[in-house]
PDB file of C-alpha atoms in Angstrom:
ATOM      1  CA  MET A 289     184.384 113.659  17.289  1.00 70.00           C
ATOM      2  CA  GLY A 290     182.258 112.521  14.398  1.00 79.00           C
ATOM      3  CA  ASN A 291     182.398 108.931  15.609  1.00 93.00           C
ATOM      4  CA  ARG A 292     179.249 106.876  15.244  1.00 94.00           C
ATOM      5  CA  LYS A 293     177.898 103.957  17.229  1.00 94.00           C
ATOM      6  CA  ARG A 294     174.981 101.594  16.732  1.00 93.00           C
ATOM      7  CA  GLU A 295     172.596 100.383  19.413  1.00 93.00           C
ATOM      8  CA  VAL A 296     170.147  97.506  18.994  1.00 93.00           C
ATOM      9  CA  PHE A 297     167.549  96.774  21.642  1.00 89.00           C
ATOM     10  CA  ILE A 298     164.223  94.998  22.119  1.00 91.00           C
ATOM     11  CA  GLU A 299     161.022  97.007  22.494  1.00 88.00           C
ATOM     12  CA  ILE A 300     157.282  96.627  21.956  1.00 85.00           C
ATOM     13  CA  PRO A 301     156.405  99.425  19.494  1.00 79.00           C
ATOM     14  CA  LYS A 302     153.155 101.367  19.985  1.00 82.00           C
ATOM     15  CA  GLY A 303     150.231  99.617  18.353  1.00 81.00           C
ATOM     16  CA  LYS A 304     152.032  96.268  18.224  1.00 79.00           C
ATOM     17  CA  ARG A 305     151.851  93.300  20.579  1.00 85.00           C
ATOM     18  CA  LYS A 306     155.129  91.479  20.001  1.00 90.00           C
ATOM     19  CA  LYS A 307     158.724  92.419  20.755  1.00 92.00           C
ATOM     20  CA  HIS A 308     160.718  93.974  17.909  1.00 92.00           C
ATOM     21  CA  LEU A 309     164.431  94.632  17.451  1.00 93.00           C
ATOM     22  CA  ILE A 310     165.061  98.367  17.099  1.00 92.00           C
ATOM     23  CA  GLU A 311     168.292  99.842  15.703  1.00 95.00           C
ATOM     24  CA  ILE A 312     169.390 103.425  16.432  1.00 95.00           C
ATOM     25  CA  TRP A 313     172.565 105.217  15.334  1.00 96.00           C
ATOM     26  CA  TYR A 314     174.295 107.856  17.486  1.00 96.00           C
ATOM     27  CA  GLU A 315     176.972 110.427  16.646  1.00 96.00           C
ATOM     28  CA  GLU A 316     179.543 111.811  19.068  1.00 95.00           C
ATOM     29  CA  ILE A 317     179.090 115.603  19.103  1.00 94.00           C
ATOM     30  CA  ALA A 318     181.664 116.264  21.843  1.00 94.00           C
ATOM     31  CA  PRO A 319     184.034 113.970  23.738  1.00 93.00           C
ATOM     32  CA  GLY A 320     181.764 111.524  25.584  1.00 92.00           C
ATOM     33  CA  VAL A 321     178.548 113.249  24.421  1.00 94.00           C
ATOM     34  CA  TRP A 322     176.374 111.164  22.091  1.00 95.00           C
ATOM     35  CA  GLN A 323     173.331 112.372  20.159  1.00 96.00           C
ATOM     36  CA  LYS A 324     170.765 110.263  18.307  1.00 95.00           C
ATOM     37  CA  ILE A 325     170.975 110.802  14.554  1.00 95.00           C
ATOM     38  CA  PRO A 326     167.533 112.035  13.413  1.00 95.00           C
ATOM     39  CA  GLY A 327     165.715 109.475  11.270  1.00 94.00           C
ATOM     40  CA  SER A 328     168.140 106.680  12.174  1.00 93.00           C
ATOM     41  CA  GLU A 329     165.635 104.585  14.146  1.00 92.00           C
ATOM     42  CA  LYS A 330     164.854 101.405  12.224  1.00 93.00           C
ATOM     43  CA  ASP A 331     162.570  98.475  13.075  1.00 90.00           C
ATOM     44  CA  LEU A 332     164.470  95.258  12.298  1.00 92.00           C
ATOM     45  CA  GLY A 333     161.408  93.046  12.741  1.00 89.00           C
ATOM     46  CA  LEU A 334     160.249  90.576  15.350  1.00 90.00           C
ATOM     47  CA  ALA A 335     162.677  89.656  18.097  1.00 86.00           C
ATOM     48  CA  LYS A 336     163.321  85.983  18.758  1.00 83.00           C
ATOM     49  CA  ASP A 337     162.195  85.367  22.309  1.00 66.00           C
ATOM     50  CA  GLU A 338     163.501  82.257  24.061  1.00 55.00           C
ATOM     51  CA  ASP A 339     160.669  82.450  26.633  1.00 54.00           C
ATOM     52  CA  ASP A 340     158.050  82.159  23.869  1.00 52.00           C
ATOM     53  CA  LYS A 341     159.711  78.973  22.579  1.00 50.00           C
ATOM     54  CA  ASP A 342     159.671  77.445  26.063  1.00 47.00           C
ATOM     55  CA  ASN A 343     156.010  78.346  26.599  1.00 49.00           C
ATOM     56  CA  LYS A 344     154.955  76.832  23.277  1.00 51.00           C
ATOM     57  CA  THR A 345     156.705  73.528  23.941  1.00 48.00           C
ATOM     58  CA  LYS A 346     155.255  73.191  27.456  1.00 48.00           C
ATOM     59  CA  LYS A 347     151.608  73.522  26.354  1.00 44.00           C
TER      60      LYS A 347
END
């Protein structure tokens, strides 16, 4: 127990229009039971989207 893991995923935050990378840290509170660490959610900025690049070059 006491182990920590990091998760990074893509999401569109409320009030924003573009995809952002979001980082969240979790702590193992029991074997196989993970809990989000309060205040650990961090916006890492705009996500690079391959689809957007393709759409821009096709226009």
